[in-house]
Short mmCIF file of C-alpha atoms and ligand atoms in Angstrom, two decimals:
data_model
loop_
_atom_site.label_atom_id
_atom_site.label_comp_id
_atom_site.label_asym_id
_atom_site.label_seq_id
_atom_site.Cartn_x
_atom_site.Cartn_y
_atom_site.Cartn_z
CA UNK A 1 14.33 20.23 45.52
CA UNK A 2 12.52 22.67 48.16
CA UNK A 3 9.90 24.60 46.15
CA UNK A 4 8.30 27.68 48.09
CA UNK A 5 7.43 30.87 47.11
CA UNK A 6 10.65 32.04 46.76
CA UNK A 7 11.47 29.30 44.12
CA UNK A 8 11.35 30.77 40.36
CA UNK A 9 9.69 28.33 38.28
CA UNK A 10 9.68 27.19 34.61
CA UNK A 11 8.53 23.96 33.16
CA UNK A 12 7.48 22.00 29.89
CA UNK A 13 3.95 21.52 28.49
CA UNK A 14 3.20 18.51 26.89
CA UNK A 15 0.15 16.17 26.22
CA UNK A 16 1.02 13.31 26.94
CA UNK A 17 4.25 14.65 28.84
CA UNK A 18 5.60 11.19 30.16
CA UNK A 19 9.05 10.80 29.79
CA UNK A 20 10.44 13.83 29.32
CA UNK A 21 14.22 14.33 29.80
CA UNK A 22 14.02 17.95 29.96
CA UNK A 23 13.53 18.66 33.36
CA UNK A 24 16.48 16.28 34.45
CA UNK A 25 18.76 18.55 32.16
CA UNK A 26 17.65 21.53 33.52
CA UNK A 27 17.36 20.74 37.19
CA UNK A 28 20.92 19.78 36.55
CA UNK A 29 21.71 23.15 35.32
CA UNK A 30 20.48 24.57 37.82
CA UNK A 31 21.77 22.98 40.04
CA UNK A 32 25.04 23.94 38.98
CA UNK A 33 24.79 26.96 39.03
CA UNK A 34 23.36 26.96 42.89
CA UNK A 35 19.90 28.63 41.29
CA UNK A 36 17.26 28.20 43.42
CA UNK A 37 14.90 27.53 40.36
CA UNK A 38 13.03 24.40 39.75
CA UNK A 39 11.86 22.94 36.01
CA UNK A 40 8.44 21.15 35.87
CA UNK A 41 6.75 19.21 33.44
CA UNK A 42 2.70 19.93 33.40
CA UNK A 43 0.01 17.99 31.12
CA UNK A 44 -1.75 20.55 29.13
CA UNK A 45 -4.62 19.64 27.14
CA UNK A 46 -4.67 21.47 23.50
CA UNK A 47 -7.62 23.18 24.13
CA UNK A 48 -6.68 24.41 27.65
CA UNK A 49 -2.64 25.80 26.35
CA UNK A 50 -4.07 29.69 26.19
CA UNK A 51 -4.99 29.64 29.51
CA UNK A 52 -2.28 27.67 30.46
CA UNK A 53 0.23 29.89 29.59
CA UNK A 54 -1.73 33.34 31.06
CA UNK A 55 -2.09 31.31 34.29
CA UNK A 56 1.63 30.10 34.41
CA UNK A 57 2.76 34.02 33.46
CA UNK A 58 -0.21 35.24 36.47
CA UNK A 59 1.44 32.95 38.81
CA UNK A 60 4.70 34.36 38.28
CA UNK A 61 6.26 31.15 36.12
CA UNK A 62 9.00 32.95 33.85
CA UNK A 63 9.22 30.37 31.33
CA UNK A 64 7.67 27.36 29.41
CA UNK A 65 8.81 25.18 27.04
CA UNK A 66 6.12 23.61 24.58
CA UNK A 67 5.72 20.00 22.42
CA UNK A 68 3.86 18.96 19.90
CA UNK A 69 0.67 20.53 19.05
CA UNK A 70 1.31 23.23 21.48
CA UNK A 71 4.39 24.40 20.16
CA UNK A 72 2.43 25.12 16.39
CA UNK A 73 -0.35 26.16 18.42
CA UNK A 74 1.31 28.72 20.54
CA UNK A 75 1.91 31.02 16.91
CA UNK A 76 -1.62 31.98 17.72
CA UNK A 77 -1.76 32.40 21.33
CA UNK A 78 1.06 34.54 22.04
CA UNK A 79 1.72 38.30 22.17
CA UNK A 80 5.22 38.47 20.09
CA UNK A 81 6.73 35.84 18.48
CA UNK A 82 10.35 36.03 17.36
CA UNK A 83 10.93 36.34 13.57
CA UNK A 84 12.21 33.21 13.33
CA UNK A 85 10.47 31.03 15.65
CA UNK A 86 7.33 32.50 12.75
CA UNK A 87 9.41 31.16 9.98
CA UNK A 88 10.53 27.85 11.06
CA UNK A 89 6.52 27.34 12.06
CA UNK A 90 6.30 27.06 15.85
CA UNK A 91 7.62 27.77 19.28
CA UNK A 92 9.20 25.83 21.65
CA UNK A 93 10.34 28.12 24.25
CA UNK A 94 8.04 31.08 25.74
CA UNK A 95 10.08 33.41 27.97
CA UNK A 96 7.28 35.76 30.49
CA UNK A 97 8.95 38.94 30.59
CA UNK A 98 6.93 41.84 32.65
CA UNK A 99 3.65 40.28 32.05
CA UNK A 100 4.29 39.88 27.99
CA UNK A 101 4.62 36.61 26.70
CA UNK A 102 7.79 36.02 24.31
CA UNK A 103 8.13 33.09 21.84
CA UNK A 104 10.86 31.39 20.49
CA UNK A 105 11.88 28.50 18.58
CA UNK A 106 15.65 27.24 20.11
CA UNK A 107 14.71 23.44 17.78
CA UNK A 108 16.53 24.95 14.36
CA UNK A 109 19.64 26.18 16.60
CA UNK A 110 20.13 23.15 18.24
CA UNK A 111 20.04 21.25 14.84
CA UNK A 112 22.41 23.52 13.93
CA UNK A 113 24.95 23.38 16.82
CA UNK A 114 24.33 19.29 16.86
CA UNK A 115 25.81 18.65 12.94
CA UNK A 116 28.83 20.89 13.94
CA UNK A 117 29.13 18.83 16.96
CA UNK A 118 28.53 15.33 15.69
CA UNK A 119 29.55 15.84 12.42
CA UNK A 120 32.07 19.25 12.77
CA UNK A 121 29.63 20.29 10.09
CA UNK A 122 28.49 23.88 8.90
CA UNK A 123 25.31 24.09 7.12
CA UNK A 124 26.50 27.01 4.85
CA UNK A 125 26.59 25.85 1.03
CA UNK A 126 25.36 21.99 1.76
CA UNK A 127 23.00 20.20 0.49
CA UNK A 128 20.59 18.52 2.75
CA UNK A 129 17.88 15.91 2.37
CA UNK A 130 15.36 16.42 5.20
CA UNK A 131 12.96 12.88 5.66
CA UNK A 132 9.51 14.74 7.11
CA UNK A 133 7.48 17.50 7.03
CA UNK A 134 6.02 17.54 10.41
CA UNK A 135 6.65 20.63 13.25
CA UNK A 136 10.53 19.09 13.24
CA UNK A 137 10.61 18.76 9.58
CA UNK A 138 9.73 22.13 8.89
CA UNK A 139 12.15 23.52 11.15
CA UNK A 140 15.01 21.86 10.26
CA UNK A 141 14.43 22.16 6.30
CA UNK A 142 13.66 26.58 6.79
CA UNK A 143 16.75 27.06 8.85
CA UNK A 144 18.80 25.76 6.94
CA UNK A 145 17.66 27.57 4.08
CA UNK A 146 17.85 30.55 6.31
CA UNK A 147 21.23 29.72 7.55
CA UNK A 148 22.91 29.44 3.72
CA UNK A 149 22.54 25.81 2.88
CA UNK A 150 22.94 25.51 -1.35
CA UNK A 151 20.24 22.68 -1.71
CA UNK A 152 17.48 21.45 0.68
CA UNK A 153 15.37 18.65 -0.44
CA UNK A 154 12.30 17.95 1.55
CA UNK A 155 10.37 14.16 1.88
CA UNK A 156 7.31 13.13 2.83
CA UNK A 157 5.01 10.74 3.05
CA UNK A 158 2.23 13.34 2.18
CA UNK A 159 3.21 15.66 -0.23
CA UNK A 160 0.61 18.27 0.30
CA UNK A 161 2.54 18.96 3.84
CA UNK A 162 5.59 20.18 2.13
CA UNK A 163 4.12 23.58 0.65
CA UNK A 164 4.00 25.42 3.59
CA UNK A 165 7.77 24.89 3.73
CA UNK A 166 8.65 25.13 -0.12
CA UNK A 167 6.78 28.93 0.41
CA UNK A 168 9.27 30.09 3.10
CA UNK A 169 12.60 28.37 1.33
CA UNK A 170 11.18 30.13 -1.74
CA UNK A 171 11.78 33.75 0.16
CA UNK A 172 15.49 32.90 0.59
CA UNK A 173 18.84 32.23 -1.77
CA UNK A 174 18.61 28.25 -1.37
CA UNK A 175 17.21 25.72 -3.83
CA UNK A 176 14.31 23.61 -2.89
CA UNK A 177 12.80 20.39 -4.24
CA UNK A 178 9.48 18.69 -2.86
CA UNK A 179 9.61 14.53 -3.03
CA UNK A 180 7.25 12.06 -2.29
CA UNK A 181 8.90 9.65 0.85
CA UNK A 182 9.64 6.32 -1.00
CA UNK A 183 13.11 4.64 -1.61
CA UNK A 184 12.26 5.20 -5.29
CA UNK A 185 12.63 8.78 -5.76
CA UNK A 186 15.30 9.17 -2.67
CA UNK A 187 17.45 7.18 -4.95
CA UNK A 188 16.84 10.08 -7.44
CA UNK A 189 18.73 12.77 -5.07
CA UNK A 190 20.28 10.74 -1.79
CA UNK A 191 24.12 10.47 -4.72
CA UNK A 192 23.77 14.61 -4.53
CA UNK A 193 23.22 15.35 -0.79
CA UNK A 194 26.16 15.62 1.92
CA UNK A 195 23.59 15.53 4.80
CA UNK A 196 19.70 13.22 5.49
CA UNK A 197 18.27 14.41 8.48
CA UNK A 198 15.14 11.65 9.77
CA UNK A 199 12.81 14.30 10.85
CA UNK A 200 9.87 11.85 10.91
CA UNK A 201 8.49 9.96 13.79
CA UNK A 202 9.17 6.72 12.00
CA UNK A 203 12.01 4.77 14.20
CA UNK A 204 10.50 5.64 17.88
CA UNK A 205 8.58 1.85 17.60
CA UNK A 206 10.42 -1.12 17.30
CA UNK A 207 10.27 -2.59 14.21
CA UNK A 208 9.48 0.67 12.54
CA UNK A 209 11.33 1.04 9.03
CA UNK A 210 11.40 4.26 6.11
CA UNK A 211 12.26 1.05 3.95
CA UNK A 212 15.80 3.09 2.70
CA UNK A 213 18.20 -0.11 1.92
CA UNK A 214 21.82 0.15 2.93
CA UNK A 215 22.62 0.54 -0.94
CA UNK A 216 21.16 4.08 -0.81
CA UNK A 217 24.03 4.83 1.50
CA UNK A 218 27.75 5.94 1.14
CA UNK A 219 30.66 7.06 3.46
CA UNK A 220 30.91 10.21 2.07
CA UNK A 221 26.90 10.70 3.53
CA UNK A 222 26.27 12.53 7.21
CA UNK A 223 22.93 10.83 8.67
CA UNK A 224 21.46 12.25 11.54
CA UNK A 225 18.08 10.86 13.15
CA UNK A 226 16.37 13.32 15.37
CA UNK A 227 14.54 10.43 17.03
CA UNK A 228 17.30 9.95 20.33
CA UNK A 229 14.88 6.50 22.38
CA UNK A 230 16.30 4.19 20.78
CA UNK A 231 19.93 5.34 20.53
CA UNK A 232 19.96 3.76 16.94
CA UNK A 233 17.24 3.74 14.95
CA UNK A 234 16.95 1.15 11.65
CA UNK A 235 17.71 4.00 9.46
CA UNK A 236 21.37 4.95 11.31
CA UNK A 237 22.04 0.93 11.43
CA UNK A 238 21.24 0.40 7.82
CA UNK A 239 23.17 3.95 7.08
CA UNK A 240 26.20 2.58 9.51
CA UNK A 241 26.43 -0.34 7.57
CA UNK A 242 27.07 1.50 4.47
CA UNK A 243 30.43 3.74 6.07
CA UNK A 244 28.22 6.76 6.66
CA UNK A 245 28.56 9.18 9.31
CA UNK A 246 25.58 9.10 11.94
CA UNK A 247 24.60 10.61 14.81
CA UNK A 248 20.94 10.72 16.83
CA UNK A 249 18.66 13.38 17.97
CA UNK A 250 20.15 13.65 22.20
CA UNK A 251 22.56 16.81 21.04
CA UNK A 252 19.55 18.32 19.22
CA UNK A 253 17.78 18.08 22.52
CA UNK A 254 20.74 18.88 24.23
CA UNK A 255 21.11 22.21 22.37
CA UNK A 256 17.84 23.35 21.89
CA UNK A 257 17.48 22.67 25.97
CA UNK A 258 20.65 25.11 26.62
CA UNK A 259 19.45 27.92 24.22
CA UNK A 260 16.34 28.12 26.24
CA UNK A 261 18.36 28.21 29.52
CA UNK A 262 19.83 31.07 28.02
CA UNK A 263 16.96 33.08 27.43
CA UNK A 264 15.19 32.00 30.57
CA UNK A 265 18.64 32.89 33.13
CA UNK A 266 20.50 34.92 30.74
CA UNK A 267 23.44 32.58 31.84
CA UNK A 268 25.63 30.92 29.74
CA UNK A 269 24.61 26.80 29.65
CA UNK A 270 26.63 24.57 31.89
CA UNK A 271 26.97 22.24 28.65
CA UNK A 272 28.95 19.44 30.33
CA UNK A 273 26.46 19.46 33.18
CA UNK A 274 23.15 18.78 31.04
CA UNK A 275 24.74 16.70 28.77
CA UNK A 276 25.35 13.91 31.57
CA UNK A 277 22.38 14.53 32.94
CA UNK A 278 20.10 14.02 29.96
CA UNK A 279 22.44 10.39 29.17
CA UNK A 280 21.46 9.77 32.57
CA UNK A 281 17.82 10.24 32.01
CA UNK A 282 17.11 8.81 28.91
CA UNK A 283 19.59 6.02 28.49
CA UNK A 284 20.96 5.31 32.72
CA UNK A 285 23.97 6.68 31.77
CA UNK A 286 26.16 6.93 35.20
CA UNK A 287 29.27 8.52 34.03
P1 NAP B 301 4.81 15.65 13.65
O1 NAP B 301 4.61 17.10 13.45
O2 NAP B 301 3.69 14.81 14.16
O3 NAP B 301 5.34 15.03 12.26
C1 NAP B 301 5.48 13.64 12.08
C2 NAP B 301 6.22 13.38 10.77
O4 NAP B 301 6.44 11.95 10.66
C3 NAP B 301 5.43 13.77 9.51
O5 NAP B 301 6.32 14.15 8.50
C4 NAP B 301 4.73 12.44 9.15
O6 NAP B 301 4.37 12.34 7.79
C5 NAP B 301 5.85 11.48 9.44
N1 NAP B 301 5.33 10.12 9.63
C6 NAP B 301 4.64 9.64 10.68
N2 NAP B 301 4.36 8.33 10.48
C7 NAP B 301 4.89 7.98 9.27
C8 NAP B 301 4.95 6.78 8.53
N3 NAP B 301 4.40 5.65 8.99
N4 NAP B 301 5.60 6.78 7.35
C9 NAP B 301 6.18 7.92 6.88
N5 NAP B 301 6.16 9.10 7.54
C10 NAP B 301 5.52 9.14 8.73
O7 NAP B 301 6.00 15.37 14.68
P2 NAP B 301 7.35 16.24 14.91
O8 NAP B 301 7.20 17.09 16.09
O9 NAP B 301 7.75 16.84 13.62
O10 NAP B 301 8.37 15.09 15.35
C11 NAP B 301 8.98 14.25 14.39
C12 NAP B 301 10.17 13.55 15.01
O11 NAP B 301 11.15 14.50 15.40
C13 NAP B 301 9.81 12.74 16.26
O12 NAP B 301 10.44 11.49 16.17
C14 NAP B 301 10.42 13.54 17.39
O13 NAP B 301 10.86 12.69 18.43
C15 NAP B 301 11.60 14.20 16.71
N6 NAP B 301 12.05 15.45 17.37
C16 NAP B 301 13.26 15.46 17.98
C17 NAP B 301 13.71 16.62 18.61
C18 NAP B 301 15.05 16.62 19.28
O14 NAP B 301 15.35 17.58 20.00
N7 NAP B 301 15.88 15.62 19.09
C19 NAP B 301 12.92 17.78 18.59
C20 NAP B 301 11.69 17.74 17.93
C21 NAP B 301 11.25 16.56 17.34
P3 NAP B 301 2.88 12.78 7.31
O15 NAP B 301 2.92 14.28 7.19
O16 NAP B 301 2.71 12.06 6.03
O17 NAP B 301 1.93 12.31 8.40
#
């Protein structure tokens, strides 16, 4: 990659920001595509993202993508945030059109477009059972509701997270439920749910267990774990083991990656081409 003044950047902001398989994916992409564009990944203190992202725009960078904090954080430091990206809680993509920052969230979608893929599942008229109630949490569980599902339940280990997202479910046709995260009360609802989304960050360590036995489980159940290192977490093995469908969080990443493409090139995503590159990345994939 030759980078020189001619080069149009965009990049990620992270903190920490190692191991990151977005730039692979959309170096890829652009390399496809024969752009001569170049993604970088920068370390961005929380208390520095403001100026970050008026320097990047002043420096002619035409779009950012952001992790947690700075994608909650970025509701407050940018000019116009989408609709949506507002309900779902945070942005993850910022597009710097003529001077004016834009901000999007492109998570929800690509939760979205990964059940149809994994699972050839729409979310219209399900019910879902979404484990978490952090900036993932959130956005899964509101667009959802926003996208027609019939039921969505929402866990978590602290309850008093949840209201945020019962108050914009409560604005829209689907039916919500607040539970406290313990086997106990899962057991309650997991027999009346067609989808359990992990949207905590419980399965990233080894050894790590939501302590949801394989009993909980059926075949008739889609589980997906956002959490993509490892490949399978202990709640998709124990799930597995029980006949149900599961699938992990790479085609989340996947997706949400090529909606941003979108917005940044106004191009349509060279799918195929990220997707190998991101197995390459993150699990060495060579195929
Ligand atoms: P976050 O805002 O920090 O939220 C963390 C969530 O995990 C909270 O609900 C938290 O519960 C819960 N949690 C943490 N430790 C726990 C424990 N020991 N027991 C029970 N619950 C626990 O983080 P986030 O951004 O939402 O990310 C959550 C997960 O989503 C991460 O694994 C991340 O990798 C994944 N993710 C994947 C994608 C993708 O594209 N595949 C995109 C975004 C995020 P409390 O509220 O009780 O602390």
């Amino acid at each position: 990659m030759n980078i020189d003044g001619s080069t149009t950047i965009v990049g990620i902001f992270g903190s920490p920001i190692k191991h990151t398989a977005s730039p692979a994916m959309h170096n890829a992409a652009f390399g496809a595509f024969e752009m001569n564009w170049a993604y970088l990944a920068f370390r961005v203190d929380p208390q520095n993202l403001r100026s970050a992202l008026r320097g990047a725009n002043d420096m002619g960078v035409i779009g950012i993508n952001l992790t947690i904090p700075h994608k909650i954080m970025a509701l407050d430091c940018i000019d116009d945030v989408d609709a949506e990206a507002r309900k779902l809680g945070a942005v993850n993509t910022v597009s710097m059109e003529k001077g004016k920052l834009r901000g999007f969230n492109t998570d929800g979608y690509g939760f979205l477009k990964a059940i149809k893929e994994d699972f050839n599942l729409s979310i219209k008229g399900k019910r879902v059972l979404v484990l978490g109630a952090g900036g993932a949490g959130r956005g899964i569980a509101v667009k959802c509701a926003l996208d027609g599902a019939a039921r969505v339940i929402v866990a978590n280990r602290t309850t008093a997270r949840i209201e945020p997202i019962a108050q914009e479910i409560r604005g829209t046709k689907t039916e919500f439920l607040a539970l406290k995260l313990a086997a106990e009360d899962i057991r309650k609802v997991i027999h009346e749910v067609d989808l359990v989304v992990n949207a905590t960050s419980v399965g990233l360590q080894e050894g790590d267990s939501l302590g949801l036995g394989a009993d909980l489980f059926s075949p008739r159940l889609h589980v997906y774990d956002t959490i993509y290192r490892p490949a399978e977490t202990e709640l998709l093995r124990v799930a597995e083991s029980a006949g149900a469908k599961v699938a992990n969080g790479l085609s989340m990443l996947l997706h949400q990656g090529a909606k941003a493409f979108e917005i940044w090139t106004k191009r349509k995503a060279p799918l195929a081409v990220m997707r190998r590159a991101l197995r390459a990345s993150v699990y060495g994939d060579k195929s």
